[in-house]
Short mmCIF file of C-alpha atoms and ligand atoms in Angstrom, two decimals:
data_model
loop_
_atom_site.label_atom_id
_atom_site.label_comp_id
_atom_site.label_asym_id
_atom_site.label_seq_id
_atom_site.Cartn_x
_atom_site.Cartn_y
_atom_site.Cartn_z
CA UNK A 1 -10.50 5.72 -24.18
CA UNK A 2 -11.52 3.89 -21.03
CA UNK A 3 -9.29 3.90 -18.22
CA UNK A 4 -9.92 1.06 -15.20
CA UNK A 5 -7.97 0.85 -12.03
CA UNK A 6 -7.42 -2.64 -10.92
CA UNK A 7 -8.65 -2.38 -7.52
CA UNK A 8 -6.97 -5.74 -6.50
CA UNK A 9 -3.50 -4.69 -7.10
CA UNK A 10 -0.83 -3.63 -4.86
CA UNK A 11 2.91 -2.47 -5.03
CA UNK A 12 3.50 -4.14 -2.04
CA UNK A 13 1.46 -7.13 -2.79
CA UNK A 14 3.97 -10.33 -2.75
CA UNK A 15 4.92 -12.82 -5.07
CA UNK A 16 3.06 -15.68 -4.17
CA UNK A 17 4.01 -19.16 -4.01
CA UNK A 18 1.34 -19.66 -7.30
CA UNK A 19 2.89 -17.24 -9.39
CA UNK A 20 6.18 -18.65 -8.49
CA UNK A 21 5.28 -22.09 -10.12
CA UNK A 22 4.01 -19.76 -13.32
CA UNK A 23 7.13 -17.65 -13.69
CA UNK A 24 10.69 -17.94 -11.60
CA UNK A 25 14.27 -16.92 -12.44
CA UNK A 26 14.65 -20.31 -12.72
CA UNK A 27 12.54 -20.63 -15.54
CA UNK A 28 13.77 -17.66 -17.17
CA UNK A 29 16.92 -18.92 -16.92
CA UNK A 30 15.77 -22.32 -18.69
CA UNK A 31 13.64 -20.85 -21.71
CA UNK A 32 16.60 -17.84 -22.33
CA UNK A 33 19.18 -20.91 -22.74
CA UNK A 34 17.31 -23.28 -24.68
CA UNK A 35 16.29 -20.38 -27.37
CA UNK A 36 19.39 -18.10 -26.90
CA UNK A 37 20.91 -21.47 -28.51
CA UNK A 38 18.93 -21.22 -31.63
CA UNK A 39 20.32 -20.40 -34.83
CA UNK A 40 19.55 -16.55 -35.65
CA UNK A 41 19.00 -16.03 -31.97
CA UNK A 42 19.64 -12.31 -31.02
CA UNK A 43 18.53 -9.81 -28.33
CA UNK A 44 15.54 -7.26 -30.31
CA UNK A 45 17.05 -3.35 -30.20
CA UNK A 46 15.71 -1.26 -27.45
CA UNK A 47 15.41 2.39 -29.32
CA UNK A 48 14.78 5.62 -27.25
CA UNK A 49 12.87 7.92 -28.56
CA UNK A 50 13.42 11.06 -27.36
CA UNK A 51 10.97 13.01 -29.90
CA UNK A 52 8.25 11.34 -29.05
CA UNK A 53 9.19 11.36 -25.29
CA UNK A 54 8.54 15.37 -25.53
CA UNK A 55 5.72 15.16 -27.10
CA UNK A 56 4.22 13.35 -24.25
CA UNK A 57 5.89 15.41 -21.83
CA UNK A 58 7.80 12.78 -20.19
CA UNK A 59 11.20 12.44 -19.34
CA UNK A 60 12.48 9.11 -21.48
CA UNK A 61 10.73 6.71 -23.37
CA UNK A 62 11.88 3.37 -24.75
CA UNK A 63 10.40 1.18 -26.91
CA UNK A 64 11.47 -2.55 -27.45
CA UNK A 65 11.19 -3.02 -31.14
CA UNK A 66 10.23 -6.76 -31.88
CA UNK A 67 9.81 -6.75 -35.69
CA UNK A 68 13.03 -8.50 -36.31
CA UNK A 69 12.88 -11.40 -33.92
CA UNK A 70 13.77 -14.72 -35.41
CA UNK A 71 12.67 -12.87 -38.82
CA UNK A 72 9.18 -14.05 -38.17
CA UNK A 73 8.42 -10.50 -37.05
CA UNK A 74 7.27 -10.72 -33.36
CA UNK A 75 7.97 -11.65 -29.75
CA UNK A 76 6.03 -14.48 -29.93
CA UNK A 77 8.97 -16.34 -31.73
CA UNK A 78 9.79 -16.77 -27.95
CA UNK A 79 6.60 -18.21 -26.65
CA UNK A 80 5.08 -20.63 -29.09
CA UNK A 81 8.31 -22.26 -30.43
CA UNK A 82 9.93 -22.73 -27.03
CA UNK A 83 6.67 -24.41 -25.80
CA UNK A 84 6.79 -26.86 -28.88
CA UNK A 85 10.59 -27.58 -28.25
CA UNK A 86 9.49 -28.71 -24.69
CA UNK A 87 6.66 -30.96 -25.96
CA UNK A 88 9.73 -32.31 -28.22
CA UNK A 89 11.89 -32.69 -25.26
CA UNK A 90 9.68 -35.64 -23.95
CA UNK A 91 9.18 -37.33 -27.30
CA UNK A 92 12.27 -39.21 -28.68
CA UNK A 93 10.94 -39.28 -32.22
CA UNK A 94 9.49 -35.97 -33.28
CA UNK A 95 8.28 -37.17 -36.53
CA UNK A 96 4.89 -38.85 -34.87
CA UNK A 97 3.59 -35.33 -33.08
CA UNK A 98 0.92 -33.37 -33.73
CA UNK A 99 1.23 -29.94 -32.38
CA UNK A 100 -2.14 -27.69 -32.76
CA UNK A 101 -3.15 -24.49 -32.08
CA UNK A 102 -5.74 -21.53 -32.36
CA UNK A 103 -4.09 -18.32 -33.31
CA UNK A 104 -4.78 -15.30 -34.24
CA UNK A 105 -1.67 -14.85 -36.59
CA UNK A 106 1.46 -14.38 -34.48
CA UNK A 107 1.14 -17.25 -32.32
CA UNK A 108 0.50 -20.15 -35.16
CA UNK A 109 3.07 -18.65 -36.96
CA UNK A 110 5.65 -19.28 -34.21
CA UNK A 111 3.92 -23.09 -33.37
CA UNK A 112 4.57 -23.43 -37.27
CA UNK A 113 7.78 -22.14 -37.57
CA UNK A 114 9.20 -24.63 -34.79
CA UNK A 115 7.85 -27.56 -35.85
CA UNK A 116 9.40 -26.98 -39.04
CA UNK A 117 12.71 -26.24 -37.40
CA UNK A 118 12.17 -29.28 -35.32
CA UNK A 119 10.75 -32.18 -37.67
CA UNK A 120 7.42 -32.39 -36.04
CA UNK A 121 3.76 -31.41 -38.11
CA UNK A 122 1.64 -28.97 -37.01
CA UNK A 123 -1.91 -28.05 -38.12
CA UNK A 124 -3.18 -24.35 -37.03
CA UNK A 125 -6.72 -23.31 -36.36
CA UNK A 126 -7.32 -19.82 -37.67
CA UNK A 127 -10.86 -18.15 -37.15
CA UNK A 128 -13.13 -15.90 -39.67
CA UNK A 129 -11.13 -12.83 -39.31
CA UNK A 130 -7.88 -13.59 -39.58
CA UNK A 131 -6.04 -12.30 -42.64
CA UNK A 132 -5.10 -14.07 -45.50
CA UNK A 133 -1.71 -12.48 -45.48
CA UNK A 134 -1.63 -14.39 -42.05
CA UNK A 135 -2.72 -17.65 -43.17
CA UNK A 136 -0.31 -17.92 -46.21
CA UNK A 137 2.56 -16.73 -43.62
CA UNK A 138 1.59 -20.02 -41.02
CA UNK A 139 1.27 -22.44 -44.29
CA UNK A 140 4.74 -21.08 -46.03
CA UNK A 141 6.13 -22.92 -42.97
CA UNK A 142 4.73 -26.22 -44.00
CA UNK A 143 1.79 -26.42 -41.45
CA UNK A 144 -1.62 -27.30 -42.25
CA UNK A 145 -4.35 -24.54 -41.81
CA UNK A 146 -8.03 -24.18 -40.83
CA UNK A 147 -10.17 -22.01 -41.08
CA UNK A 148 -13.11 -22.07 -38.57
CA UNK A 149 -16.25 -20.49 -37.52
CA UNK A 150 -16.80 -17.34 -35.06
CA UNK A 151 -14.05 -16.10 -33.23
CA UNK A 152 -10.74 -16.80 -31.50
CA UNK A 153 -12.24 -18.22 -28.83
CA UNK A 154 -14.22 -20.31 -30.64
CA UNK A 155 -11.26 -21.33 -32.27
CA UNK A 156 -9.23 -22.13 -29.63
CA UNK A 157 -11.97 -24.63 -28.69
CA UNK A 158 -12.23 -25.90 -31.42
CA UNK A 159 -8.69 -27.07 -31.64
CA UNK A 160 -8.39 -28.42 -28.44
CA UNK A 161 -11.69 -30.58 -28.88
CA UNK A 162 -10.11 -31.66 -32.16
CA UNK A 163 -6.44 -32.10 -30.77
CA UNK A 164 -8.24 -34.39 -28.22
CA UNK A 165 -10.01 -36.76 -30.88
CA UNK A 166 -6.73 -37.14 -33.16
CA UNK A 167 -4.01 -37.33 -30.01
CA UNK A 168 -2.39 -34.01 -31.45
CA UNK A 169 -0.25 -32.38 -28.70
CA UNK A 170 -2.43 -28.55 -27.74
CA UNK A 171 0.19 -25.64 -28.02
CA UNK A 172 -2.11 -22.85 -27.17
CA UNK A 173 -0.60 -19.32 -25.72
CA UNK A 174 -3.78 -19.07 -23.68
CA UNK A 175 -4.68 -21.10 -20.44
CA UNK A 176 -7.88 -22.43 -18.67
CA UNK A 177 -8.69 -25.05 -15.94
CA UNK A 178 -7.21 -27.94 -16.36
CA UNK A 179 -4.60 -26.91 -18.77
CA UNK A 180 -1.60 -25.03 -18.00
CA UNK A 181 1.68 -26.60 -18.74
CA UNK A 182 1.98 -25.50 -21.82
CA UNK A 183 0.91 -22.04 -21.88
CA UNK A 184 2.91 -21.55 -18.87
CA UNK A 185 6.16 -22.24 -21.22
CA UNK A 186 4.76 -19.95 -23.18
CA UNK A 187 4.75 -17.32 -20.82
CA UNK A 188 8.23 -17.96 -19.84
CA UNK A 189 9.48 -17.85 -23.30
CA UNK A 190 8.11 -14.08 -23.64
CA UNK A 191 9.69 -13.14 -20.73
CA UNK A 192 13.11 -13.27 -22.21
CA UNK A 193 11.81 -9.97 -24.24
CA UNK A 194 11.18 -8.63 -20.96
CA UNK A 195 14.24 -9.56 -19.33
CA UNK A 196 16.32 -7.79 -22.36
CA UNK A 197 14.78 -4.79 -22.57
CA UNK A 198 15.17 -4.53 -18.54
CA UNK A 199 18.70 -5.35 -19.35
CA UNK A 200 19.17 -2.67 -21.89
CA UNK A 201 17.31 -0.14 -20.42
CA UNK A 202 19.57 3.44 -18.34
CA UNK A 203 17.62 3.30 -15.88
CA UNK A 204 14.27 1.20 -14.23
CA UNK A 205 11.01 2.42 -15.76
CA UNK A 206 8.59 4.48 -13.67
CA UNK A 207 5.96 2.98 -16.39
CA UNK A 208 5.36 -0.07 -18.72
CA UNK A 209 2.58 0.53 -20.91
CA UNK A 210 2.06 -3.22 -22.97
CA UNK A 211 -0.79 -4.45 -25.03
CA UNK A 212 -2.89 -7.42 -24.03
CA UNK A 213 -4.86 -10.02 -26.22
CA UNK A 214 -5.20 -13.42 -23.70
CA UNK A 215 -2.64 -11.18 -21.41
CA UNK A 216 0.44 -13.67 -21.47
CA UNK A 217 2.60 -11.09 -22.03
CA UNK A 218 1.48 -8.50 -20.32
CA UNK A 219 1.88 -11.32 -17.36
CA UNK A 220 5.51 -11.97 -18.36
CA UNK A 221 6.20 -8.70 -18.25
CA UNK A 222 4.40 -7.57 -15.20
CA UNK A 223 6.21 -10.75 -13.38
CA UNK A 224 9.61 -10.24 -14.20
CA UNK A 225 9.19 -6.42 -12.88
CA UNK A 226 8.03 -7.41 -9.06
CA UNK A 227 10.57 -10.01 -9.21
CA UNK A 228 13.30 -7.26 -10.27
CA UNK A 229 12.07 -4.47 -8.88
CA UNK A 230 9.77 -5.86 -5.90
CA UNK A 231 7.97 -2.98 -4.65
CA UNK A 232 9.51 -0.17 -6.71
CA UNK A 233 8.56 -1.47 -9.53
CA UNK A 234 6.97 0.37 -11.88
CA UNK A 235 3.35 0.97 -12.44
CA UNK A 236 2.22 -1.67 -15.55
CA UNK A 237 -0.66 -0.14 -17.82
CA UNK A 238 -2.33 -2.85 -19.83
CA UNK A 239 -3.38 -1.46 -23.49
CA UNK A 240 -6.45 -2.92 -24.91
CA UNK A 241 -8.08 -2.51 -27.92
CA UNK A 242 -12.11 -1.45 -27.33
CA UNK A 243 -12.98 -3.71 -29.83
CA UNK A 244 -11.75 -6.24 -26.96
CA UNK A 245 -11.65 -5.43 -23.92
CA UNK A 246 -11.06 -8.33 -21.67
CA UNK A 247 -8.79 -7.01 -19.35
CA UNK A 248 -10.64 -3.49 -19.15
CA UNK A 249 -13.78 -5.77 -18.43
CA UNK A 250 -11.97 -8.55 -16.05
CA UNK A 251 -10.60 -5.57 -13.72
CA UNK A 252 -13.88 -3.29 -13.84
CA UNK A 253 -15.39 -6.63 -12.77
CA UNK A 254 -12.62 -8.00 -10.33
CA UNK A 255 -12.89 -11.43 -11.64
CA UNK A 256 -11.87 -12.44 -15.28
CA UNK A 257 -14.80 -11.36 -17.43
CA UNK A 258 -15.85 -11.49 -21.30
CA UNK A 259 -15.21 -8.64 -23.05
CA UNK A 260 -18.56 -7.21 -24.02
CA UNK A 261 -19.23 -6.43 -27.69
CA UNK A 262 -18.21 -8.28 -31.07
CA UNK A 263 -14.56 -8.76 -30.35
CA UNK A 264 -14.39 -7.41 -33.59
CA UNK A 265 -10.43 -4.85 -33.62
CA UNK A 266 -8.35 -4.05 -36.16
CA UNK A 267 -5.69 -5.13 -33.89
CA UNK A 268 -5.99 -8.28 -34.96
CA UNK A 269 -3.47 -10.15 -32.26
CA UNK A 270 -5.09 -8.36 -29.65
CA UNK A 271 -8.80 -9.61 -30.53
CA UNK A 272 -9.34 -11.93 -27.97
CA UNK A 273 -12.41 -11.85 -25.54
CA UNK A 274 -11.46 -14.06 -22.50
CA UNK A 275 -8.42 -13.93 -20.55
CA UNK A 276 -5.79 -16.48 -19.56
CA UNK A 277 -5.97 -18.19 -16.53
CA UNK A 278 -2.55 -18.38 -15.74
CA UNK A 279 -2.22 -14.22 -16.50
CA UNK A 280 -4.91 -13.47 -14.34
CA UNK A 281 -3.25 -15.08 -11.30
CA UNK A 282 0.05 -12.75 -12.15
CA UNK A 283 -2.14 -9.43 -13.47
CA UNK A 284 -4.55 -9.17 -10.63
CA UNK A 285 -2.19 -8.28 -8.24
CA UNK A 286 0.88 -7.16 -10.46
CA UNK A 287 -1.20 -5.54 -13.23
CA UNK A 288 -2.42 -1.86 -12.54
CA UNK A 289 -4.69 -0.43 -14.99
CA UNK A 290 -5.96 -1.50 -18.48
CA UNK A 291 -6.96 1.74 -20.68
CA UNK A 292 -8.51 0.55 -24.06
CA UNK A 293 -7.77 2.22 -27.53
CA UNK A 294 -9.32 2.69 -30.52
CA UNK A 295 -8.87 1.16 -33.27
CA UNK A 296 -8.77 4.84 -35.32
CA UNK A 297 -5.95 6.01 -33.45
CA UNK A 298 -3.76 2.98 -34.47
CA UNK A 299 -2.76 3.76 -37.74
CA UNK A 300 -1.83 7.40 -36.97
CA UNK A 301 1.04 5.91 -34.56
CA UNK A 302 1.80 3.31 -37.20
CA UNK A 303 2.39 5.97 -39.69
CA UNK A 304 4.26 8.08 -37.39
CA UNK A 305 6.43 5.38 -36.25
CA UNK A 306 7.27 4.68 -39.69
CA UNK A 307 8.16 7.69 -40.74
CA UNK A 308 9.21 10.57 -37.68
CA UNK A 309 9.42 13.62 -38.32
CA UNK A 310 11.04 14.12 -34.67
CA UNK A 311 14.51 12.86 -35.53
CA UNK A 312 13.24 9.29 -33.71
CA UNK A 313 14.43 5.99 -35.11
CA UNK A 314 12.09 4.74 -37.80
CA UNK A 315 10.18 2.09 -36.58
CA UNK A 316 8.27 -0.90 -38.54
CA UNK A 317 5.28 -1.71 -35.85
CA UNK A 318 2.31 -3.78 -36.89
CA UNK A 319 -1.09 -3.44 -36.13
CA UNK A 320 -1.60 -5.12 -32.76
CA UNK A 321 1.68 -3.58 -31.80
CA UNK A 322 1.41 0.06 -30.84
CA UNK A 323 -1.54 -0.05 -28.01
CA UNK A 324 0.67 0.58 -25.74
CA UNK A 325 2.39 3.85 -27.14
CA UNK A 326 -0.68 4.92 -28.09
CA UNK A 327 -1.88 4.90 -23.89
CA UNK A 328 1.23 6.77 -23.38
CA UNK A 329 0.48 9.37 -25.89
CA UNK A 330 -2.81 9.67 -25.85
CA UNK A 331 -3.98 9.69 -21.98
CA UNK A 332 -5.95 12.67 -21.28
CA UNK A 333 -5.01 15.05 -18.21
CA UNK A 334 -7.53 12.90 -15.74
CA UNK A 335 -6.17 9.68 -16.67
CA UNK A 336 -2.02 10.91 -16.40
CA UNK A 337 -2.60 12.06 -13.05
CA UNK A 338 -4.26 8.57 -12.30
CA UNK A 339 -1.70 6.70 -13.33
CA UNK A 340 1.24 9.43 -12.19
CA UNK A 341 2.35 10.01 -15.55
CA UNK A 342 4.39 13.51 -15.54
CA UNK A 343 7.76 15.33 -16.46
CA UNK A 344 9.68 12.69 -14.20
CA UNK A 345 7.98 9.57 -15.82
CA UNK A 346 10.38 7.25 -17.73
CA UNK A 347 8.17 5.24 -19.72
CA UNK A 348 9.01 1.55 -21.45
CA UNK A 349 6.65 -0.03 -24.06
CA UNK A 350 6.62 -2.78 -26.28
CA UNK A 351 6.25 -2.81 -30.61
CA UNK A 352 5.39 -6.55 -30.52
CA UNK A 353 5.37 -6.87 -33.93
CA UNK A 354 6.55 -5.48 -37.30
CA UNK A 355 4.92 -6.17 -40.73
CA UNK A 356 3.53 -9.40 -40.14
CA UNK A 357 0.81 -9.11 -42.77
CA UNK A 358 3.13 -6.84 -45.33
CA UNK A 359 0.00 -6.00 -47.40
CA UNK A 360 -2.25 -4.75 -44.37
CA UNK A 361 0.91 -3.02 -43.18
CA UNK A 362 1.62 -0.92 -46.45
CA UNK A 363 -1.96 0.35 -47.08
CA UNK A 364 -1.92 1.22 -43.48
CA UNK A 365 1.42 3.13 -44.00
CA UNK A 366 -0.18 4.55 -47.00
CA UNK A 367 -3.09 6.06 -45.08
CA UNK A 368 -5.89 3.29 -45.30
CA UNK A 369 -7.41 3.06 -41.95
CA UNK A 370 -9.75 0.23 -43.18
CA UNK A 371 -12.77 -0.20 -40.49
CA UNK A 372 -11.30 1.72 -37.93
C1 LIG B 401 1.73 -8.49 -31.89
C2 LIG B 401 1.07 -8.93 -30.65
N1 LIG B 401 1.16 -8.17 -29.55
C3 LIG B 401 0.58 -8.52 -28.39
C4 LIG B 401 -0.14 -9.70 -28.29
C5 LIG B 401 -0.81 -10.02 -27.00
O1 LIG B 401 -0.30 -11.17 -26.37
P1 LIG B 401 -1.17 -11.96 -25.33
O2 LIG B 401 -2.25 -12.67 -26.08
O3 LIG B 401 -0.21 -12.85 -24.65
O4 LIG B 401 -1.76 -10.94 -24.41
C6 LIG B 401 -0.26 -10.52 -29.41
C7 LIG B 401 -1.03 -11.78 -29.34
O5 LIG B 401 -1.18 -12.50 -30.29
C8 LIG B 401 0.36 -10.15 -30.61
O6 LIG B 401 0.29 -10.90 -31.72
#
């Protein structure tokens, strides 16, 4: 494990005007009531897991358990569909859109999901890797799937390039220049997961570990602490895998950087190699450290979560979802008294997702740490 200091970041570092026009209460307050109106809307549960809080010798540690949202199994129910019901919002007759996207699993499944909920068709660009678990979850929802060449980034390309010959609408969670009104509702939607768990929490966090694929959530969640919190807020540890290590790489570098290597993780939602625009301009200065984890130690905390032997709450967390625990837990002595992780720490994190490819998940469960 890697840990990297973002040098840029400050505590006292303001919210700018910019990151104002990415993420506002007053955008919160839109995206929580268009998809608190939703049928089957209903805050995630925030468990505390005291067993596993001892084991890392920390005082509390909470855990905001996504698996059930929307029953498509992750946060980014929030995100995707709430940026396709505002593409809706300006088109009277929902019937002629296109949306598109690139995904990685989570994310098409959400862009799918809503446009069957909202009468519009949607085709999803899925790259080499992706399971097909994942694909069969995005098409069971009606939506047309592709499978491309390379990588996600690749793929998000090549959607957009498509989406611009056939006049399809682009719903992608990730941002570059030139496009950001979309991903921007994106971000907004996730921060209603942020906003709940703040909500449910005893008392404010002293840390927020959260993991980071194109880092729009890790921005939503890093946002909605300096704006709650200003300059106590807590410290915000970005988890990312090694496999793909963009945000590792952007804040070693200072500037938003490729991840080096194959981008090649089992934590598949996290295998992105270039960060989002619109995250970078939060995470630079409201982001603290990345520390990157390997893929080997990901099933271990799966299996645990599953099944404690601590007296915790059982907990059903996907692949891409436990980076962030796993920082917690496994930060060595040199990296906890970087970050100011001790006895007094009260630490939040994020399971992201539950099962969302239920055949990966149970051989997982059932000890099969495939590449890792
Ligand atoms: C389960 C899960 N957790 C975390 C993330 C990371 O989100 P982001 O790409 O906004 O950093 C993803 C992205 O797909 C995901 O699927």
């Amino acid at each position: 494990m890697r840990l990297v200091p973002n040098a840029l970041a400050q505590r006292s570092a303001p919210w700018t005007q910019v990151q104002d026009a990415i993420l506002s209460d007053a955008a919160l307050r839109a995206a929580h009531q268009v998809v608190s109106s939703w049928d089957g809307y209903a805050p995630t549960p925030l468990h505390a897991l005291p067993g596993l809080a001892a084991q890392a010798g920390i005082a509390s540690l909470h855990i905001k358990d996504e698996s059930g949202r929307f029953g498509i199994g992750s946060f980014k129910a929030l995100g995707g569909a709430y940026a396709v019901a505002q593409v809706l919002a300006q088109h009277p007759s929902p019937a002629d859109i296109v949306v598109t996207c690139a995904t990685d699993g989570n994310h098409g499944r959400s862009v799918a999901w809503s446009a069957q909920r909202f009468g519009c068709r949607a085709v999803i660009f899925i790259h080499e890797t992706v399971s097909q678990g994942r694909a069969n979850a995005i098409a069971s929802f009606g939506a047309e799937v592709r499978r491309v060449p390379g990588g996600y980034d690749d793929s998000v390309r090549i959607a957009a390039d498509v989406a611009a010959r056939e006049g399809w609408h682009v719903v992608s969670d990730t941002s570059w220049p030139g496009y950001t009104d979309v991903p921007r509702n994106v971000m907004q939607g996730y921060e209603i997961m942020a906003a709940e768990a703040f909500d449910a929490l005893p008392a404010p966090p002293t840390h927020i570990f959260i993991q980071t694929g194109v880092g729009g959530v890790a921005a939503a969640v890093a946002g909605l602490a300096k704006r709650r919190w200003g300059d106590a807020r807590p410290c915000i540890i970005l988890a990312d895998p090694t496999g793909a290590a963009c945000w590792a790489d952007s804040f070693f570098a200072g500037k938003p950087t490729v991840a080096q290597g194959t981008v090649d993780t089992l934590q598949a939602g996290l295998a992105c190699g270039e960060v989002s625009e619109l995250a970078w301009d939060i995470l630079k200065d409201h982001g603290d450290f990345a520390i990157t984890v390997p893929d080997h130690l990901v099933g271990p905390m799966m299996r645990q979560l599953a099944a404690p032997a601590n007296g915790d709450p059982a907990i059903e967390a996907g692949e891409s979802a436990v980076a962030g625990l796993v920082a917690c837990l496994s930060a060595d002595g040199a990296m906890r008294h970087a970050i100011g992780l001790g006895p007094a720490s009260r630490v939040l994190t994020f399971a992201t997702e539950g099962a969302t490819d239920p055949a990966l998940y149970r051989s997982i469960i059932a000890g099969d740490d495939l590449h890792a």
